[in-house]
mmCIF file of C-alpha atoms and ligand atoms in Angstrom:
data_model
loop_
_atom_site.group_PDB
_atom_site.id
_atom_site.type_symbol
_atom_site.label_atom_id
_atom_site.label_comp_id
_atom_site.label_asym_id
_atom_site.label_seq_id
_atom_site.Cartn_x
_atom_site.Cartn_y
_atom_site.Cartn_z
ATOM 1 C CA MET Z 1 20.070 17.605 8.465
ATOM 2 C CA ARG Z 2 16.983 18.738 6.559
ATOM 3 C CA ALA Z 3 13.676 17.159 7.437
ATOM 4 C CA ALA Z 4 9.971 17.676 6.765
ATOM 5 C CA VAL Z 5 8.338 18.506 10.107
ATOM 6 C CA CYS Z 6 4.733 18.332 11.310
ATOM 7 C CA PRO Z 7 4.530 21.120 13.958
ATOM 8 C CA GLY Z 8 0.924 20.295 14.954
ATOM 9 C CA TYR Z 9 -1.824 17.992 13.667
ATOM 10 C CA GLY Z 10 -3.544 19.042 10.470
ATOM 11 C CA ASP Z 11 -3.711 18.797 6.686
ATOM 12 C CA PRO Z 12 -0.629 18.015 4.547
ATOM 13 C CA GLU Z 13 0.010 21.773 4.208
ATOM 14 C CA VAL Z 14 1.154 22.013 7.863
ATOM 15 C CA VAL Z 15 4.351 20.165 6.864
ATOM 16 C CA ALA Z 16 7.433 22.343 6.256
ATOM 17 C CA VAL Z 17 11.135 21.609 5.870
ATOM 18 C CA GLN Z 18 13.434 22.571 8.788
ATOM 19 C CA ASP Z 19 17.067 22.047 9.786
ATOM 20 C CA LEU Z 20 17.307 19.560 12.666
ATOM 21 C CA PRO Z 21 20.307 18.091 14.509
ATOM 22 C CA ALA Z 22 21.545 14.801 13.026
ATOM 23 C CA PRO Z 23 20.082 11.889 15.052
ATOM 24 C CA VAL Z 24 22.554 9.691 16.969
ATOM 25 C CA PRO Z 25 21.966 5.920 17.062
ATOM 26 C CA GLU Z 26 21.518 4.358 20.514
ATOM 27 C CA PRO Z 27 22.513 0.750 21.302
ATOM 28 C CA GLY Z 28 20.757 -1.620 18.871
ATOM 29 C CA GLN Z 29 19.981 1.217 16.441
ATOM 30 C CA VAL Z 30 21.277 2.133 13.001
ATOM 31 C CA ARG Z 31 21.465 5.520 11.332
ATOM 32 C CA VAL Z 32 20.522 5.526 7.651
ATOM 33 C CA ARG Z 33 21.237 8.276 5.123
ATOM 34 C CA VAL Z 34 17.892 8.375 3.321
ATOM 35 C CA THR Z 35 17.871 8.446 -0.488
ATOM 36 C CA ALA Z 36 14.146 7.938 -1.126
ATOM 37 C CA ALA Z 37 10.942 7.761 0.924
ATOM 38 C CA ALA Z 38 7.506 6.479 -0.044
ATOM 39 C CA VAL Z 39 4.425 8.541 0.766
ATOM 40 C CA ASN Z 40 1.705 6.244 2.101
ATOM 41 C CA PHE Z 41 -1.946 6.905 2.891
ATOM 42 C CA PRO Z 42 -1.445 6.263 6.646
ATOM 43 C CA ASP Z 43 1.112 9.143 6.687
ATOM 44 C CA VAL Z 44 -1.800 11.491 5.933
ATOM 45 C CA LEU Z 45 -3.832 9.924 8.755
ATOM 46 C CA VAL Z 46 -0.942 10.251 11.254
ATOM 47 C CA LEU Z 47 -0.581 13.960 10.350
ATOM 48 C CA ALA Z 48 -4.263 14.541 11.014
ATOM 49 C CA ASN Z 49 -4.207 12.450 14.224
ATOM 50 C CA LYS Z 50 -6.741 10.091 12.609
ATOM 51 C CA TYR Z 51 -4.507 7.007 12.693
ATOM 52 C CA GLN Z 52 -5.009 4.234 15.248
ATOM 53 C CA ILE Z 53 -1.777 5.334 17.019
ATOM 54 C CA SER Z 54 -1.121 9.022 17.876
ATOM 55 C CA VAL Z 55 2.327 10.584 17.424
ATOM 56 C CA PRO Z 56 2.753 13.731 19.556
ATOM 57 C CA PRO Z 57 3.916 16.760 17.480
ATOM 58 C CA PRO Z 58 6.365 18.053 16.543
ATOM 59 C CA PHE Z 59 7.497 14.996 14.550
ATOM 60 C CA VAL Z 60 8.964 14.084 11.180
ATOM 61 C CA PRO Z 61 6.309 12.229 9.151
ATOM 62 C CA GLY Z 62 6.983 9.338 6.765
ATOM 63 C CA SER Z 63 6.824 5.599 7.390
ATOM 64 C CA GLU Z 64 8.967 4.014 4.670
ATOM 65 C CA PHE Z 65 12.472 4.818 3.433
ATOM 66 C CA ALA Z 66 15.418 3.492 1.440
ATOM 67 C CA GLY Z 67 19.025 4.550 1.911
ATOM 68 C CA VAL Z 68 22.545 3.720 3.014
ATOM 69 C CA VAL Z 69 23.681 2.690 6.502
ATOM 70 C CA ASP Z 70 26.077 5.365 7.801
ATOM 71 C CA GLU Z 71 26.479 4.757 11.558
ATOM 72 C CA LEU Z 72 25.880 1.825 13.904
ATOM 73 C CA GLY Z 73 24.839 1.919 17.556
ATOM 74 C CA ASP Z 74 26.546 -0.405 20.046
ATOM 75 C CA GLY Z 75 25.705 -4.075 19.623
ATOM 76 C CA VAL Z 76 24.683 -3.940 15.957
ATOM 77 C CA ASP Z 77 26.663 -6.447 13.914
ATOM 78 C CA GLU Z 78 24.233 -7.511 11.163
ATOM 79 C CA PHE Z 79 24.782 -4.312 9.123
ATOM 80 C CA ALA Z 80 27.856 -2.329 8.092
ATOM 81 C CA PRO Z 81 28.279 1.268 6.909
ATOM 82 C CA GLY Z 82 27.551 1.399 3.174
ATOM 83 C CA ASP Z 83 24.869 -1.328 3.202
ATOM 84 C CA ARG Z 84 21.818 -0.407 1.119
ATOM 85 C CA VAL Z 85 18.617 -0.922 3.112
ATOM 86 C CA THR Z 86 14.899 -0.231 3.318
ATOM 87 C CA GLY Z 87 13.068 0.372 6.572
ATOM 88 C CA THR Z 88 9.647 1.074 7.991
ATOM 89 C CA GLY Z 89 8.346 2.793 11.109
ATOM 90 C CA LEU Z 90 5.420 4.933 12.151
ATOM 91 C CA TYR Z 91 7.210 8.245 11.436
ATOM 92 C CA GLY Z 92 10.628 9.791 10.740
ATOM 93 C CA ALA Z 93 11.249 8.852 7.081
ATOM 94 C CA PHE Z 94 10.915 12.295 5.436
ATOM 95 C CA ALA Z 95 14.407 13.360 6.545
ATOM 96 C CA GLU Z 96 17.957 13.186 5.235
ATOM 97 C CA GLN Z 97 18.830 10.841 8.105
ATOM 98 C CA VAL Z 98 16.771 8.453 10.166
ATOM 99 C CA VAL Z 99 17.634 6.351 13.191
ATOM 100 C CA THR Z 100 15.848 3.039 13.672
ATOM 101 C CA LYS Z 101 16.132 -0.387 15.302
ATOM 102 C CA SER Z 102 18.284 -2.705 13.187
ATOM 103 C CA ALA Z 103 15.434 -5.265 13.236
ATOM 104 C CA SER Z 104 13.230 -2.965 11.161
ATOM 105 C CA LEU Z 105 15.743 -2.814 8.273
ATOM 106 C CA SER Z 106 16.043 -5.119 5.243
ATOM 107 C CA ARG Z 107 18.849 -5.274 2.680
ATOM 108 C CA ILE Z 108 18.034 -4.076 -0.831
ATOM 109 C CA PRO Z 109 18.803 -6.880 -3.300
ATOM 110 C CA ASP Z 110 21.625 -6.225 -5.790
ATOM 111 C CA GLY Z 111 20.336 -4.859 -9.085
ATOM 112 C CA ILE Z 112 17.307 -3.133 -7.512
ATOM 113 C CA ASP Z 113 17.564 0.650 -7.237
ATOM 114 C CA ASP Z 114 16.513 2.523 -4.091
ATOM 115 C CA ARG Z 115 13.363 3.995 -5.642
ATOM 116 C CA ASP Z 116 12.039 0.613 -6.785
ATOM 117 C CA ALA Z 117 12.958 -0.905 -3.417
ATOM 118 C CA VAL Z 118 11.024 1.676 -1.383
ATOM 119 C CA ALA Z 119 8.063 1.726 -3.799
ATOM 120 C CA PHE Z 120 7.842 -2.053 -3.589
ATOM 121 C CA GLY Z 121 7.833 -2.148 0.231
ATOM 122 C CA VAL Z 122 4.586 -1.995 2.163
ATOM 123 C CA ALA Z 123 2.293 -1.804 -0.893
ATOM 124 C CA TYR Z 124 3.566 -5.016 -2.483
ATOM 125 C CA ARG Z 125 3.890 -6.853 0.812
ATOM 126 C CA THR Z 126 0.313 -5.946 1.758
ATOM 127 C CA ALA Z 127 -1.051 -6.982 -1.623
ATOM 128 C CA TYR Z 128 0.893 -10.252 -1.800
ATOM 129 C CA HIS Z 129 0.197 -11.505 1.714
ATOM 130 C CA ALA Z 130 -3.484 -10.573 1.270
ATOM 131 C CA LEU Z 131 -3.760 -12.390 -2.070
ATOM 132 C CA ARG Z 132 -1.723 -15.445 -1.092
ATOM 133 C CA SER Z 133 -2.623 -16.106 2.556
ATOM 134 C CA VAL Z 134 -5.984 -14.377 3.082
ATOM 135 C CA ALA Z 135 -7.801 -14.496 -0.274
ATOM 136 C CA ARG Z 136 -5.889 -17.735 -1.057
ATOM 137 C CA VAL Z 137 -5.852 -16.892 -4.759
ATOM 138 C CA ARG Z 138 -4.951 -19.746 -7.091
ATOM 139 C CA GLU Z 139 -4.206 -20.083 -10.785
ATOM 140 C CA GLY Z 140 -7.317 -19.473 -12.884
ATOM 141 C CA ASP Z 141 -9.191 -17.532 -10.169
ATOM 142 C CA ARG Z 142 -10.983 -14.337 -11.104
ATOM 143 C CA VAL Z 143 -10.061 -11.469 -8.758
ATOM 144 C CA ILE Z 144 -11.665 -8.026 -8.389
ATOM 145 C CA VAL Z 145 -9.297 -5.249 -7.222
ATOM 146 C CA LEU Z 146 -10.879 -2.028 -5.942
ATOM 147 C CA GLY Z 147 -8.740 1.124 -5.948
ATOM 148 C CA ALA Z 148 -6.804 -0.553 -8.740
ATOM 149 C CA GLY Z 149 -4.781 2.594 -9.484
ATOM 150 C CA SER Z 150 -3.622 2.980 -5.865
ATOM 151 C CA GLY Z 151 -0.325 1.873 -4.351
ATOM 152 C CA VAL Z 152 -1.770 -1.318 -2.872
ATOM 153 C CA GLY Z 153 -4.270 -1.751 -5.728
ATOM 154 C CA LEU Z 154 -1.742 -1.645 -8.584
ATOM 155 C CA ALA Z 155 0.502 -4.018 -6.662
ATOM 156 C CA ALA Z 156 -2.470 -6.368 -6.224
ATOM 157 C CA VAL Z 157 -3.222 -6.267 -9.958
ATOM 158 C CA GLN Z 158 0.354 -7.181 -10.849
ATOM 159 C CA LEU Z 159 0.754 -9.843 -8.160
ATOM 160 C CA ALA Z 160 -2.623 -11.511 -8.805
ATOM 161 C CA ARG Z 161 -1.485 -11.933 -12.420
ATOM 162 C CA CYS Z 162 1.800 -13.419 -11.148
ATOM 163 C CA LEU Z 163 -0.304 -15.976 -9.218
ATOM 164 C CA GLY Z 164 -2.105 -16.916 -12.446
ATOM 165 C CA ALA Z 165 -5.386 -15.129 -11.713
ATOM 166 C CA THR Z 166 -7.362 -12.950 -14.110
ATOM 167 C CA VAL Z 167 -7.998 -9.449 -12.777
ATOM 168 C CA THR Z 168 -10.946 -7.069 -12.990
ATOM 169 C CA ALA Z 169 -9.563 -3.634 -12.065
ATOM 170 C CA VAL Z 170 -11.912 -0.976 -10.647
ATOM 171 C CA ALA Z 171 -10.882 2.696 -10.424
ATOM 172 C CA SER Z 172 -12.178 6.235 -10.839
ATOM 173 C CA SER Z 173 -10.243 7.439 -13.893
ATOM 174 C CA GLN Z 174 -8.908 6.341 -17.254
ATOM 175 C CA GLU Z 175 -5.365 7.242 -16.123
ATOM 176 C CA LYS Z 176 -5.598 4.806 -13.206
ATOM 177 C CA LEU Z 177 -7.160 2.112 -15.385
ATOM 178 C CA ASP Z 178 -4.416 2.563 -18.002
ATOM 179 C CA ALA Z 179 -1.857 1.967 -15.246
ATOM 180 C CA ALA Z 180 -3.794 -1.135 -14.133
ATOM 181 C CA LYS Z 181 -3.801 -2.399 -17.724
ATOM 182 C CA SER Z 182 -0.041 -1.871 -17.945
ATOM 183 C CA CYS Z 183 0.255 -3.984 -14.748
ATOM 184 C CA GLY Z 184 -1.680 -6.811 -16.428
ATOM 185 C CA ALA Z 185 -5.376 -6.196 -15.617
ATOM 186 C CA ASP Z 186 -7.675 -8.186 -17.933
ATOM 187 C CA GLN Z 187 -10.873 -6.157 -17.455
ATOM 188 C CA LEU Z 188 -11.165 -2.450 -16.605
ATOM 189 C CA ILE Z 189 -14.142 -0.789 -14.895
ATOM 190 C CA ASN Z 190 -14.495 2.953 -14.319
ATOM 191 C CA TYR Z 191 -17.097 3.257 -11.552
ATOM 192 C CA ARG Z 192 -17.783 6.956 -12.215
ATOM 193 C CA PRO Z 193 -21.409 7.138 -13.445
ATOM 194 C CA ALA Z 194 -22.007 8.138 -17.063
ATOM 195 C CA THR Z 195 -25.299 9.861 -16.145
ATOM 196 C CA PRO Z 196 -26.214 12.045 -13.129
ATOM 197 C CA ASP Z 197 -29.141 9.797 -12.090
ATOM 198 C CA THR Z 198 -26.832 6.797 -11.452
ATOM 199 C CA THR Z 199 -24.603 6.289 -8.394
ATOM 200 C CA PRO Z 200 -21.048 4.888 -8.438
ATOM 201 C CA ALA Z 201 -22.347 1.788 -6.616
ATOM 202 C CA GLN Z 202 -25.044 1.182 -9.257
ATOM 203 C CA THR Z 203 -22.536 1.735 -12.053
ATOM 204 C CA LEU Z 204 -20.117 -0.761 -10.515
ATOM 205 C CA ARG Z 205 -22.810 -3.359 -9.779
ATOM 206 C CA SER Z 206 -24.053 -3.346 -13.351
ATOM 207 C CA ALA Z 207 -20.538 -3.369 -14.862
ATOM 208 C CA LEU Z 208 -19.481 -6.312 -12.665
ATOM 209 C CA ARG Z 209 -22.587 -8.313 -13.647
ATOM 210 C CA THR Z 210 -21.582 -7.930 -17.283
ATOM 211 C CA ALA Z 211 -17.860 -8.504 -16.736
ATOM 212 C CA LEU Z 212 -18.152 -11.498 -14.378
ATOM 213 C CA PRO Z 213 -21.401 -13.409 -15.059
ATOM 214 C CA ASP Z 214 -20.097 -16.456 -13.139
ATOM 215 C CA GLY Z 215 -18.763 -14.398 -10.230
ATOM 216 C CA ALA Z 216 -15.269 -13.791 -8.882
ATOM 217 C CA ALA Z 217 -13.269 -15.925 -6.448
ATOM 218 C CA ALA Z 218 -11.954 -12.946 -4.474
ATOM 219 C CA VAL Z 219 -12.228 -9.191 -3.897
ATOM 220 C CA LEU Z 220 -9.319 -7.097 -2.581
ATOM 221 C CA ASP Z 221 -10.650 -3.870 -1.073
ATOM 222 C CA PRO Z 222 -8.269 -1.120 0.116
ATOM 223 C CA VAL Z 223 -10.925 1.616 -0.351
ATOM 224 C CA GLY Z 224 -14.186 0.753 1.466
ATOM 225 C CA GLY Z 225 -17.156 3.119 1.137
ATOM 226 C CA ASP Z 226 -19.998 2.568 -1.327
ATOM 227 C CA LEU Z 227 -18.074 0.265 -3.677
ATOM 228 C CA SER Z 228 -17.535 -2.581 -1.222
ATOM 229 C CA GLU Z 229 -21.095 -3.931 -1.366
ATOM 230 C CA PRO Z 230 -21.396 -4.168 -5.179
ATOM 231 C CA ALA Z 231 -17.968 -5.837 -5.282
ATOM 232 C CA LEU Z 232 -19.035 -8.345 -2.608
ATOM 233 C CA ARG Z 233 -22.233 -9.053 -4.570
ATOM 234 C CA ALA Z 234 -20.062 -10.011 -7.558
ATOM 235 C CA LEU Z 235 -18.420 -12.915 -5.686
ATOM 236 C CA ARG Z 236 -19.255 -16.507 -6.590
ATOM 237 C CA ARG Z 237 -20.406 -19.015 -3.961
ATOM 238 C CA GLY Z 238 -17.750 -19.378 -1.266
ATOM 239 C CA GLY Z 239 -15.839 -16.346 -2.565
ATOM 240 C CA ARG Z 240 -13.522 -14.344 -0.296
ATOM 241 C CA PHE Z 241 -13.751 -10.624 0.390
ATOM 242 C CA VAL Z 242 -10.585 -9.144 1.900
ATOM 243 C CA THR Z 243 -10.921 -5.768 3.621
ATOM 244 C CA ILE Z 244 -7.540 -3.977 3.673
ATOM 245 C CA GLY Z 245 -8.308 -0.328 4.377
ATOM 246 C CA TYR Z 246 -10.771 2.558 4.076
ATOM 247 C CA ALA Z 247 -9.088 5.168 1.885
ATOM 248 C CA SER Z 248 -12.553 6.492 0.961
ATOM 249 C CA GLY Z 249 -12.962 7.593 4.591
ATOM 250 C CA THR Z 250 -16.094 5.451 5.017
ATOM 251 C CA ILE Z 251 -16.269 2.036 6.670
ATOM 252 C CA PRO Z 252 -18.865 0.047 4.716
ATOM 253 C CA ARG Z 253 -21.850 -1.708 6.311
ATOM 254 C CA ILE Z 254 -22.638 -4.966 4.537
ATOM 255 C CA PRO Z 255 -26.078 -6.664 4.787
ATOM 256 C CA LEU Z 256 -25.237 -10.083 6.241
ATOM 257 C CA ASN Z 257 -27.825 -11.887 4.116
ATOM 258 C CA LEU Z 258 -25.465 -11.332 1.151
ATOM 259 C CA VAL Z 259 -22.815 -13.251 3.075
ATOM 260 C CA LEU Z 260 -25.170 -16.046 4.078
ATOM 261 C CA VAL Z 261 -26.812 -16.774 0.729
ATOM 262 C CA LYS Z 262 -23.514 -17.493 -1.051
ATOM 263 C CA SER Z 263 -21.436 -18.688 1.947
ATOM 264 C CA ILE Z 264 -19.083 -15.776 1.377
ATOM 265 C CA GLN Z 265 -16.112 -15.220 3.675
ATOM 266 C CA ILE Z 266 -15.267 -11.670 4.744
ATOM 267 C CA LEU Z 267 -11.693 -11.476 6.012
ATOM 268 C CA GLY Z 268 -9.511 -8.700 7.414
ATOM 269 C CA PHE Z 269 -5.848 -8.235 6.563
ATOM 270 C CA GLN Z 270 -3.296 -7.432 9.295
ATOM 271 C CA PHE Z 271 0.400 -8.307 9.009
ATOM 272 C CA GLN Z 272 0.672 -9.423 12.631
ATOM 273 C CA ASP Z 273 -2.006 -12.099 12.264
ATOM 274 C CA LEU Z 274 -0.318 -13.979 9.428
ATOM 275 C CA ASP Z 275 0.882 -17.517 10.086
ATOM 276 C CA PRO Z 276 4.701 -17.188 10.587
ATOM 277 C CA THR Z 277 5.525 -20.044 8.197
ATOM 278 C CA GLU Z 278 3.326 -18.611 5.457
ATOM 279 C CA PHE Z 279 4.678 -15.136 6.162
ATOM 280 C CA HIS Z 280 8.281 -16.211 5.484
ATOM 281 C CA ARG Z 281 7.279 -18.241 2.411
ATOM 282 C CA ASN Z 282 5.420 -15.225 0.998
ATOM 283 C CA GLU Z 283 8.329 -12.875 1.718
ATOM 284 C CA ASP Z 284 10.743 -15.230 -0.109
ATOM 285 C CA GLU Z 285 8.377 -15.534 -3.078
ATOM 286 C CA LEU Z 286 7.905 -11.769 -3.216
ATOM 287 C CA ARG Z 287 11.656 -11.142 -3.156
ATOM 288 C CA ALA Z 288 12.051 -13.567 -6.051
ATOM 289 C CA LEU Z 289 9.318 -11.769 -8.021
ATOM 290 C CA LEU Z 290 11.166 -8.467 -7.481
ATOM 291 C CA THR Z 291 14.674 -9.706 -8.270
ATOM 292 C CA THR Z 292 13.568 -11.581 -11.415
ATOM 293 C CA GLY Z 293 11.680 -8.513 -12.653
ATOM 294 C CA GLN Z 294 8.303 -10.299 -12.717
ATOM 295 C CA ALA Z 295 6.962 -7.600 -10.388
ATOM 296 C CA ARG Z 296 8.072 -3.988 -10.714
ATOM 297 C CA PRO Z 297 6.405 -1.054 -8.916
ATOM 298 C CA HIS Z 298 4.607 1.681 -10.799
ATOM 299 C CA ILE Z 299 6.022 5.021 -9.583
ATOM 300 C CA GLY Z 300 3.497 7.696 -10.479
ATOM 301 C CA ALA Z 301 5.238 10.803 -9.098
ATOM 302 C CA VAL Z 302 8.531 11.838 -7.451
ATOM 303 C CA PHE Z 303 8.885 15.063 -5.413
ATOM 304 C CA PRO Z 304 11.894 16.737 -3.754
ATOM 305 C CA LEU Z 305 11.859 16.915 0.081
ATOM 306 C CA ASP Z 306 10.884 20.624 -0.129
ATOM 307 C CA GLN Z 307 7.596 19.530 -1.698
ATOM 308 C CA ALA Z 308 6.678 16.921 0.916
ATOM 309 C CA ALA Z 309 3.372 18.733 1.561
ATOM 310 C CA GLN Z 310 2.443 18.566 -2.144
ATOM 311 C CA ALA Z 311 3.306 14.856 -2.241
ATOM 312 C CA LEU Z 312 1.145 14.218 0.836
ATOM 313 C CA ARG Z 313 -1.692 16.259 -0.704
ATOM 314 C CA LEU Z 314 -1.641 14.112 -3.879
ATOM 315 C CA VAL Z 315 -2.044 10.988 -1.750
ATOM 316 C CA ALA Z 316 -4.620 12.576 0.597
ATOM 317 C CA ASP Z 317 -6.839 13.462 -2.376
ATOM 318 C CA GLY Z 318 -6.653 9.966 -3.883
ATOM 319 C CA ARG Z 319 -5.075 11.377 -7.045
ATOM 320 C CA ALA Z 320 -1.852 9.359 -6.866
ATOM 321 C CA VAL Z 321 -1.336 6.693 -9.513
ATOM 322 C CA GLY Z 322 0.754 3.884 -8.053
ATOM 323 C CA LYS Z 323 3.440 5.040 -5.624
ATOM 324 C CA VAL Z 324 4.410 8.614 -4.747
ATOM 325 C CA LEU Z 325 8.025 9.080 -3.637
ATOM 326 C CA LEU Z 326 10.256 11.772 -2.135
ATOM 327 C CA ASP Z 327 13.742 11.943 -3.628
ATOM 328 C CA LEU Z 328 16.423 12.716 -1.007
ATOM 329 C CA SER Z 329 19.426 11.417 -2.944
HETATM 330 N N1 NAP N 1 -4.221 -3.538 6.444
HETATM 331 C C1 NAP N 1 -2.954 -3.167 6.212
HETATM 332 O O1 NAP N 1 -2.002 -3.716 6.766
HETATM 333 C C2 NAP N 1 -2.686 -2.081 5.206
HETATM 334 C C3 NAP N 1 -1.423 -1.964 4.596
HETATM 335 C C4 NAP N 1 -1.227 -0.954 3.651
HETATM 336 C C5 NAP N 1 -2.266 -0.074 3.335
HETATM 337 N N2 NAP N 1 -3.457 -0.192 3.995
HETATM 338 C C6 NAP N 1 -4.564 0.715 3.695
HETATM 339 O O2 NAP N 1 -4.956 0.530 2.343
HETATM 340 C C7 NAP N 1 -5.533 1.721 1.860
HETATM 341 C C8 NAP N 1 -4.963 2.063 0.511
HETATM 342 O O3 NAP N 1 -3.582 2.359 0.633
HETATM 343 P P1 NAP N 1 -2.782 2.850 -0.661
HETATM 344 O O4 NAP N 1 -1.388 3.097 -0.229
HETATM 345 O O5 NAP N 1 -3.051 1.960 -1.797
HETATM 346 O O6 NAP N 1 -3.504 4.270 -0.898
HETATM 347 P P2 NAP N 1 -3.457 5.251 -2.157
HETATM 348 O O7 NAP N 1 -2.390 4.873 -3.101
HETATM 349 O O8 NAP N 1 -3.458 6.614 -1.592
HETATM 350 O O9 NAP N 1 -4.864 4.987 -2.884
HETATM 351 C C9 NAP N 1 -6.106 5.038 -2.262
HETATM 352 C C10 NAP N 1 -7.217 4.880 -3.322
HETATM 353 O O10 NAP N 1 -8.448 5.011 -2.641
HETATM 354 C C11 NAP N 1 -9.409 5.562 -3.528
HETATM 355 N N3 NAP N 1 -10.181 6.623 -2.854
HETATM 356 C C12 NAP N 1 -11.521 6.741 -2.884
HETATM 357 N N4 NAP N 1 -11.939 7.784 -2.178
HETATM 358 C C13 NAP N 1 -10.832 8.388 -1.688
HETATM 359 C C14 NAP N 1 -10.635 9.531 -0.880
HETATM 360 N N5 NAP N 1 -11.667 10.266 -0.410
HETATM 361 N N6 NAP N 1 -9.356 9.874 -0.555
HETATM 362 C C15 NAP N 1 -8.312 9.134 -0.970
HETATM 363 N N7 NAP N 1 -8.448 8.010 -1.761
HETATM 364 C C16 NAP N 1 -9.693 7.634 -2.112
HETATM 365 C C17 NAP N 1 -8.678 6.087 -4.742
HETATM 366 O O11 NAP N 1 -9.022 5.203 -5.815
HETATM 367 P P3 NAP N 1 -10.161 5.607 -6.888
HETATM 368 O O12 NAP N 1 -9.808 6.990 -7.351
HETATM 369 O O13 NAP N 1 -10.040 4.588 -7.931
HETATM 370 O O14 NAP N 1 -11.451 5.554 -6.111
HETATM 371 C C18 NAP N 1 -7.195 5.932 -4.406
HETATM 372 O O15 NAP N 1 -6.456 5.527 -5.547
HETATM 373 C C19 NAP N 1 -5.289 2.797 2.926
HETATM 374 O O16 NAP N 1 -6.491 2.972 3.659
HETATM 375 C C20 NAP N 1 -4.215 2.198 3.802
HETATM 376 O O17 NAP N 1 -4.296 2.676 5.123
HETATM 377 C C21 NAP N 1 -3.693 -1.170 4.905
#
């Protein structure tokens, strides 16, 4: 089978396609013929050995795939060859075939194509659980989404609207803001300064004061860096700031007096810390939003497997709009 391989840690350009032996499923495992894979920001971090877990090279990168079950290991009875599934793992997805534990697979609902299924995956699940169970967004709330043109950010824009919130989308370019508008954003803020003597943080702080004079109920932040503080300042009393990731490469430092004076709550998002009952409720609601067409992922770019390095580079540079996919069909 053909697979993108990382021969040693480095930039996206270290990745090259090779022929590898087809993997064989062990007991409890399933082999999937991959049709599409999503390129996620953590894939770039794993390649560079900057992720919280190290994967020793050589390895096949890629953490999210869709495809068709083609062989079962002993003891697997919940899937059959021909089933359409999505799956996640730390690595291995940028290949024509992947072997994984059956527990990490989910069936793709009828009527949803493989590309939409894989693009929906982690980005939409992150955004929805964060909005619903961490930010506790309710109808009528005003929500600020940083990185609103990103995979998680665009999902958050769309899903906050599904929850009845109004959304202020913050991003670095008109292209990203146009995508946020098409996903339902009510207000659009480009944080790039109009003049050289102004910083992005100052630009955002002033724009948020104008856009949200009464403050927002929640901030979703997958970016970090200099924009987190002005977004936190734009919260109303008792507002919730959810930190999801640091795509900017900088972990922000927030003066705690800002938290104290408005009784703000700063909360982290991790899947494993969600209440199990809420987790299953959210997953059911999210599936319904997908199957009824109320939520539909924005796929910004699709590359062939041969161009896995280019796809990873687009994501590494923060230039992706919505989801970037590899087509292996
Ligand atoms: N906690 C969790 O369980 C969880 C789950 C999924 C993802 N995450 C994290 O969430 C973050 C966003 O993921 P994503 O898939 O939405 O990423 P993405 O699609 O690659 O977007 C990241 C966004 O970050 C902004 N950015 C600013 N500086 C950047 C830089 N130097 N390099 C790259 N991007 C930069 C860009 O927005 P602007 O151009 O508008 O600034 C870009 O659109 C990642 O850090 C990821 O690890 C966490």
